[in-house]
């Protein structure tokens, strides 16, 4: 009997706001298409949230931390992303590198200035675009034979984006950043990924 390959998972640490929706969709589509299961705090209840976040990081092989939106929001700095990055770095340390940590940013060298303790990590610079996210993800999650290309990712991303109004209606939500919409997005992204696989056979 052939051995079933374990699906690797990634903890996704991003800002949950409307201005980030396009990049959020890009991350969901691209990570799914690269064969990874996405873990996110969207699926975590507010009660006992910190403990649940730690468990999600422990259950994940990788984590991605997008620090492109840690600027002031209504006069208050946004610390959630750096806090979760710190938890993941500690997890990587005690797990002897078995949990790998990646940082994404919009601008070059900004993360090194805002969070100087991560100077040993070279951030992927996405320039605030879905295509930039895709290029960065392909840099860090290289596949044998490069079976997934950026144009294929873009096609899947556009297809999923067309489905967003329907997914919002089905969930009865205006926001994409809710647990039920997140689940529907990951399923829809998996369907798009399977289309790519079938087209290549």
PDB file of C-alpha atoms in Angstrom:
ATOM      1  CA  UNK A   1       0.000   0.000   0.000  1.00  0.00           C
ATOM      2  CA  UNK A   2       1.539   3.351  -1.017  1.00  0.00           C
ATOM      3  CA  UNK A   3       2.334   5.771   1.768  1.00  0.00           C
ATOM      4  CA  UNK A   4       0.106   8.868   1.806  1.00  0.00           C
ATOM      5  CA  UNK A   5       2.171  12.041   1.668  1.00  0.00           C
ATOM      6  CA  UNK A   6       1.599  14.337   4.648  1.00  0.00           C
ATOM      7  CA  UNK A   7       0.178  17.716   3.714  1.00  0.00           C
ATOM      8  CA  UNK A   8       2.388  20.461   5.109  1.00  0.00           C
ATOM      9  CA  UNK A   9       0.720  23.467   6.678  1.00  0.00           C
ATOM     10  CA  UNK A  10       1.512  27.140   7.013  1.00  0.00           C
ATOM     11  CA  UNK A  11       0.445  29.638   9.676  1.00  0.00           C
ATOM     12  CA  UNK A  12      -0.630  32.861   7.927  1.00  0.00           C
ATOM     13  CA  UNK A  13      -0.166  36.053   9.949  1.00  0.00           C
ATOM     14  CA  UNK A  14      -1.650  39.036   8.095  1.00  0.00           C
ATOM     15  CA  UNK A  15      -3.691  42.160   8.881  1.00  0.00           C
ATOM     16  CA  UNK A  16      -7.441  41.666   8.683  1.00  0.00           C
ATOM     17  CA  UNK A  17      -8.745  44.805   7.034  1.00  0.00           C
ATOM     18  CA  UNK A  18     -10.483  45.723   3.799  1.00  0.00           C
ATOM     19  CA  UNK A  19      -7.410  47.353   2.230  1.00  0.00           C
ATOM     20  CA  UNK A  20      -5.599  44.015   2.502  1.00  0.00           C
ATOM     21  CA  UNK A  21      -8.325  41.886   0.845  1.00  0.00           C
ATOM     22  CA  UNK A  22      -6.558  41.426  -2.509  1.00  0.00           C
ATOM     23  CA  UNK A  23      -3.328  40.247  -0.901  1.00  0.00           C
ATOM     24  CA  UNK A  24      -5.306  38.016   1.477  1.00  0.00           C
ATOM     25  CA  UNK A  25      -6.944  36.299  -1.512  1.00  0.00           C
ATOM     26  CA  UNK A  26      -3.554  35.966  -3.188  1.00  0.00           C
ATOM     27  CA  UNK A  27      -2.060  34.266  -0.135  1.00  0.00           C
ATOM     28  CA  UNK A  28      -4.989  31.824   0.166  1.00  0.00           C
ATOM     29  CA  UNK A  29      -4.959  30.877  -3.538  1.00  0.00           C
ATOM     30  CA  UNK A  30      -1.201  30.642  -3.899  1.00  0.00           C
ATOM     31  CA  UNK A  31      -0.486  28.652  -0.744  1.00  0.00           C
ATOM     32  CA  UNK A  32      -3.255  26.209  -1.626  1.00  0.00           C
ATOM     33  CA  UNK A  33      -1.933  25.873  -5.154  1.00  0.00           C
ATOM     34  CA  UNK A  34       1.527  25.159  -3.731  1.00  0.00           C
ATOM     35  CA  UNK A  35       0.026  22.213  -1.857  1.00  0.00           C
ATOM     36  CA  UNK A  36      -0.074  23.749   1.626  1.00  0.00           C
ATOM     37  CA  UNK A  37      -2.896  23.809   4.166  1.00  0.00           C
ATOM     38  CA  UNK A  38      -3.479  27.324   5.539  1.00  0.00           C
ATOM     39  CA  UNK A  39      -3.861  27.880   9.301  1.00  0.00           C
ATOM     40  CA  UNK A  40      -5.071  31.324  10.361  1.00  0.00           C
ATOM     41  CA  UNK A  41      -6.393  33.045  13.466  1.00  0.00           C
ATOM     42  CA  UNK A  42      -9.630  33.732  11.570  1.00  0.00           C
ATOM     43  CA  UNK A  43     -10.772  30.264  12.597  1.00  0.00           C
ATOM     44  CA  UNK A  44      -9.877  30.886  16.264  1.00  0.00           C
ATOM     45  CA  UNK A  45     -12.503  32.089  18.773  1.00  0.00           C
ATOM     46  CA  UNK A  46     -11.661  35.244  20.741  1.00  0.00           C
ATOM     47  CA  UNK A  47     -11.844  33.364  24.036  1.00  0.00           C
ATOM     48  CA  UNK A  48      -8.492  31.745  24.745  1.00  0.00           C
ATOM     49  CA  UNK A  49      -7.144  33.288  21.537  1.00  0.00           C
ATOM     50  CA  UNK A  50      -3.467  33.505  22.489  1.00  0.00           C
ATOM     51  CA  UNK A  51      -3.277  29.849  23.494  1.00  0.00           C
ATOM     52  CA  UNK A  52      -5.053  28.877  20.263  1.00  0.00           C
ATOM     53  CA  UNK A  53      -2.615  30.944  18.190  1.00  0.00           C
ATOM     54  CA  UNK A  54       0.322  29.205  19.874  1.00  0.00           C
ATOM     55  CA  UNK A  55      -1.265  25.821  19.090  1.00  0.00           C
ATOM     56  CA  UNK A  56      -1.782  26.793  15.436  1.00  0.00           C
ATOM     57  CA  UNK A  57       1.869  27.802  15.135  1.00  0.00           C
ATOM     58  CA  UNK A  58       2.961  24.539  16.791  1.00  0.00           C
ATOM     59  CA  UNK A  59       0.816  22.560  14.336  1.00  0.00           C
ATOM     60  CA  UNK A  60       2.303  24.341  11.308  1.00  0.00           C
ATOM     61  CA  UNK A  61       5.483  23.473   9.409  1.00  0.00           C
ATOM     62  CA  UNK A  62       5.957  27.069   8.275  1.00  0.00           C
ATOM     63  CA  UNK A  63       4.693  30.529   9.102  1.00  0.00           C
ATOM     64  CA  UNK A  64       4.347  33.636   6.974  1.00  0.00           C
ATOM     65  CA  UNK A  65       4.261  37.038   8.632  1.00  0.00           C
ATOM     66  CA  UNK A  66       3.262  40.031   6.532  1.00  0.00           C
ATOM     67  CA  UNK A  67       4.594  43.163   8.245  1.00  0.00           C
ATOM     68  CA  UNK A  68       3.488  45.570   5.540  1.00  0.00           C
ATOM     69  CA  UNK A  69       0.669  47.066   7.661  1.00  0.00           C
ATOM     70  CA  UNK A  70       2.098  47.605  11.136  1.00  0.00           C
ATOM     71  CA  UNK A  71       1.791  51.385  10.825  1.00  0.00           C
ATOM     72  CA  UNK A  72      -0.446  53.499  13.062  1.00  0.00           C
ATOM     73  CA  UNK A  73      -4.181  52.821  12.777  1.00  0.00           C
ATOM     74  CA  UNK A  74      -6.282  55.655  14.268  1.00  0.00           C
ATOM     75  CA  UNK A  75      -3.194  56.750  16.201  1.00  0.00           C
ATOM     76  CA  UNK A  76      -2.460  53.276  17.594  1.00  0.00           C
ATOM     77  CA  UNK A  77       0.367  51.009  16.343  1.00  0.00           C
ATOM     78  CA  UNK A  78      -0.640  47.533  15.149  1.00  0.00           C
ATOM     79  CA  UNK A  79       1.323  45.009  17.219  1.00  0.00           C
ATOM     80  CA  UNK A  80      -0.544  41.753  16.479  1.00  0.00           C
ATOM     81  CA  UNK A  81       1.668  40.793  13.533  1.00  0.00           C
ATOM     82  CA  UNK A  82       4.999  41.386  15.361  1.00  0.00           C
ATOM     83  CA  UNK A  83       3.700  39.530  18.456  1.00  0.00           C
ATOM     84  CA  UNK A  84       2.765  36.475  16.388  1.00  0.00           C
ATOM     85  CA  UNK A  85       6.106  36.695  14.558  1.00  0.00           C
ATOM     86  CA  UNK A  86       7.846  36.554  17.932  1.00  0.00           C
ATOM     87  CA  UNK A  87       5.867  33.457  18.930  1.00  0.00           C
ATOM     88  CA  UNK A  88       6.787  31.757  15.646  1.00  0.00           C
ATOM     89  CA  UNK A  89      10.478  32.626  16.009  1.00  0.00           C
ATOM     90  CA  UNK A  90      10.501  31.081  19.460  1.00  0.00           C
ATOM     91  CA  UNK A  91       8.739  27.999  18.095  1.00  0.00           C
ATOM     92  CA  UNK A  92      11.402  27.725  15.383  1.00  0.00           C
ATOM     93  CA  UNK A  93      14.119  28.024  18.030  1.00  0.00           C
ATOM     94  CA  UNK A  94      12.830  25.299  20.344  1.00  0.00           C
ATOM     95  CA  UNK A  95      11.912  23.048  17.403  1.00  0.00           C
ATOM     96  CA  UNK A  96      15.506  23.302  16.102  1.00  0.00           C
ATOM     97  CA  UNK A  97      14.400  24.925  12.836  1.00  0.00           C
ATOM     98  CA  UNK A  98      11.658  22.414  12.035  1.00  0.00           C
ATOM     99  CA  UNK A  99       9.242  25.353  12.002  1.00  0.00           C
ATOM    100  CA  UNK A 100      10.464  27.749   9.299  1.00  0.00           C
ATOM    101  CA  UNK A 101       9.621  31.452   9.492  1.00  0.00           C
ATOM    102  CA  UNK A 102       9.218  33.798   6.517  1.00  0.00           C
ATOM    103  CA  UNK A 103       8.579  37.546   6.478  1.00  0.00           C
ATOM    104  CA  UNK A 104       6.857  39.542   3.730  1.00  0.00           C
ATOM    105  CA  UNK A 105       6.949  43.317   3.343  1.00  0.00           C
ATOM    106  CA  UNK A 106       5.917  45.984   0.862  1.00  0.00           C
ATOM    107  CA  UNK A 107       9.173  47.957   0.845  1.00  0.00           C
ATOM    108  CA  UNK A 108      12.805  46.868   0.944  1.00  0.00           C
ATOM    109  CA  UNK A 109      14.695  47.306   4.246  1.00  0.00           C
ATOM    110  CA  UNK A 110      11.647  48.623   6.146  1.00  0.00           C
ATOM    111  CA  UNK A 111      11.221  45.429   8.206  1.00  0.00           C
ATOM    112  CA  UNK A 112      14.882  45.551   9.228  1.00  0.00           C
ATOM    113  CA  UNK A 113      14.324  49.077  10.558  1.00  0.00           C
ATOM    114  CA  UNK A 114      10.952  48.500  12.232  1.00  0.00           C
ATOM    115  CA  UNK A 115      11.853  45.075  13.673  1.00  0.00           C
ATOM    116  CA  UNK A 116      15.653  45.089  13.798  1.00  0.00           C
ATOM    117  CA  UNK A 117      15.903  41.784  15.698  1.00  0.00           C
ATOM    118  CA  UNK A 118      14.947  39.917  12.491  1.00  0.00           C
ATOM    119  CA  UNK A 119      17.961  41.155  10.531  1.00  0.00           C
ATOM    120  CA  UNK A 120      18.962  37.532   9.934  1.00  0.00           C
ATOM    121  CA  UNK A 121      15.767  36.975   7.916  1.00  0.00           C
ATOM    122  CA  UNK A 122      15.564  38.366   4.387  1.00  0.00           C
ATOM    123  CA  UNK A 123      11.954  39.504   3.815  1.00  0.00           C
ATOM    124  CA  UNK A 124      10.184  38.785   0.550  1.00  0.00           C
ATOM    125  CA  UNK A 125       9.194  42.153  -0.944  1.00  0.00           C
ATOM    126  CA  UNK A 126       5.771  41.968  -2.615  1.00  0.00           C
ATOM    127  CA  UNK A 127       5.338  45.657  -3.427  1.00  0.00           C
ATOM    128  CA  UNK A 128       1.728  45.532  -2.241  1.00  0.00           C
ATOM    129  CA  UNK A 129       0.553  43.494  -5.256  1.00  0.00           C
ATOM    130  CA  UNK A 130      -0.911  39.970  -5.607  1.00  0.00           C
ATOM    131  CA  UNK A 131       1.697  39.199  -8.275  1.00  0.00           C
ATOM    132  CA  UNK A 132       4.440  40.204  -5.833  1.00  0.00           C
ATOM    133  CA  UNK A 133       2.999  37.829  -3.224  1.00  0.00           C
ATOM    134  CA  UNK A 134       2.995  35.028  -5.801  1.00  0.00           C
ATOM    135  CA  UNK A 135       6.607  35.622  -6.790  1.00  0.00           C
ATOM    136  CA  UNK A 136       7.656  35.677  -3.133  1.00  0.00           C
ATOM    137  CA  UNK A 137       5.837  32.444  -2.327  1.00  0.00           C
ATOM    138  CA  UNK A 138       7.432  30.681  -5.292  1.00  0.00           C
ATOM    139  CA  UNK A 139      10.832  31.853  -4.028  1.00  0.00           C
ATOM    140  CA  UNK A 140      10.408  30.178  -0.659  1.00  0.00           C
ATOM    141  CA  UNK A 141       8.281  27.152  -1.597  1.00  0.00           C
ATOM    142  CA  UNK A 142      10.139  25.806  -4.605  1.00  0.00           C
ATOM    143  CA  UNK A 143       8.497  22.836  -6.295  1.00  0.00           C
ATOM    144  CA  UNK A 144      10.200  20.096  -8.321  1.00  0.00           C
ATOM    145  CA  UNK A 145       9.892  21.071 -11.965  1.00  0.00           C
ATOM    146  CA  UNK A 146       8.242  24.411 -11.055  1.00  0.00           C
ATOM    147  CA  UNK A 147       4.824  22.888 -11.665  1.00  0.00           C
ATOM    148  CA  UNK A 148       2.981  26.027 -10.549  1.00  0.00           C
ATOM    149  CA  UNK A 149       3.695  29.261 -12.385  1.00  0.00           C
ATOM    150  CA  UNK A 150       2.832  32.855 -11.544  1.00  0.00           C
ATOM    151  CA  UNK A 151       0.493  33.132 -14.584  1.00  0.00           C
ATOM    152  CA  UNK A 152      -1.378  30.039 -13.344  1.00  0.00           C
ATOM    153  CA  UNK A 153      -1.606  31.557  -9.881  1.00  0.00           C
ATOM    154  CA  UNK A 154      -2.903  34.814 -11.338  1.00  0.00           C
ATOM    155  CA  UNK A 155      -5.569  32.941 -13.313  1.00  0.00           C
ATOM    156  CA  UNK A 156      -6.726  31.112 -10.170  1.00  0.00           C
ATOM    157  CA  UNK A 157      -6.650  34.346  -8.171  1.00  0.00           C
ATOM    158  CA  UNK A 158      -8.842  36.174 -10.703  1.00  0.00           C
ATOM    159  CA  UNK A 159     -11.270  33.268 -10.820  1.00  0.00           C
ATOM    160  CA  UNK A 160     -11.570  33.214  -7.026  1.00  0.00           C
ATOM    161  CA  UNK A 161     -11.960  36.980  -6.861  1.00  0.00           C
ATOM    162  CA  UNK A 162     -14.984  36.741  -9.196  1.00  0.00           C
ATOM    163  CA  UNK A 163     -16.575  34.359  -6.690  1.00  0.00           C
ATOM    164  CA  UNK A 164     -16.120  36.683  -3.697  1.00  0.00           C
ATOM    165  CA  UNK A 165     -19.585  38.350  -3.899  1.00  0.00           C
ATOM    166  CA  UNK A 166     -21.241  34.918  -3.923  1.00  0.00           C
ATOM    167  CA  UNK A 167     -19.112  33.695  -1.022  1.00  0.00           C
ATOM    168  CA  UNK A 168     -20.007  36.796   0.988  1.00  0.00           C
ATOM    169  CA  UNK A 169     -23.726  36.292   0.280  1.00  0.00           C
ATOM    170  CA  UNK A 170     -23.558  32.601   1.213  1.00  0.00           C
ATOM    171  CA  UNK A 171     -21.902  33.467   4.533  1.00  0.00           C
ATOM    172  CA  UNK A 172     -24.205  36.433   5.167  1.00  0.00           C
ATOM    173  CA  UNK A 173     -21.157  38.613   5.698  1.00  0.00           C
ATOM    174  CA  UNK A 174     -19.697  41.784   4.235  1.00  0.00           C
ATOM    175  CA  UNK A 175     -16.227  40.899   5.451  1.00  0.00           C
ATOM    176  CA  UNK A 176     -13.885  38.280   4.004  1.00  0.00           C
ATOM    177  CA  UNK A 177     -12.170  38.027   7.390  1.00  0.00           C
ATOM    178  CA  UNK A 178     -14.619  35.714   9.119  1.00  0.00           C
ATOM    179  CA  UNK A 179     -14.286  32.017   9.916  1.00  0.00           C
ATOM    180  CA  UNK A 180     -17.088  30.855   7.604  1.00  0.00           C
ATOM    181  CA  UNK A 181     -15.810  32.890   4.637  1.00  0.00           C
ATOM    182  CA  UNK A 182     -12.238  31.723   5.293  1.00  0.00           C
ATOM    183  CA  UNK A 183     -13.367  28.083   5.108  1.00  0.00           C
ATOM    184  CA  UNK A 184     -15.277  28.726   1.876  1.00  0.00           C
ATOM    185  CA  UNK A 185     -12.292  30.551   0.377  1.00  0.00           C
ATOM    186  CA  UNK A 186      -9.919  27.688   1.133  1.00  0.00           C
ATOM    187  CA  UNK A 187     -12.320  25.172  -0.453  1.00  0.00           C
ATOM    188  CA  UNK A 188     -12.772  27.388  -3.542  1.00  0.00           C
ATOM    189  CA  UNK A 189      -8.989  27.824  -3.794  1.00  0.00           C
ATOM    190  CA  UNK A 190      -8.565  24.045  -3.664  1.00  0.00           C
ATOM    191  CA  UNK A 191     -11.051  23.665  -6.536  1.00  0.00           C
ATOM    192  CA  UNK A 192      -9.040  26.184  -8.578  1.00  0.00           C
ATOM    193  CA  UNK A 193      -5.833  24.307  -7.770  1.00  0.00           C
ATOM    194  CA  UNK A 194      -7.354  21.026  -8.977  1.00  0.00           C
ATOM    195  CA  UNK A 195      -8.333  22.708 -12.257  1.00  0.00           C
ATOM    196  CA  UNK A 196      -4.684  23.590 -12.830  1.00  0.00           C
ATOM    197  CA  UNK A 197      -3.618  20.019 -12.056  1.00  0.00           C
ATOM    198  CA  UNK A 198      -6.211  18.564 -14.467  1.00  0.00           C
ATOM    199  CA  UNK A 199      -5.249  20.976 -17.241  1.00  0.00           C
ATOM    200  CA  UNK A 200      -1.658  19.782 -17.014  1.00  0.00           C
ATOM    201  CA  UNK A 201      -2.458  16.092 -17.321  1.00  0.00           C
TER     202      UNK A 201
END
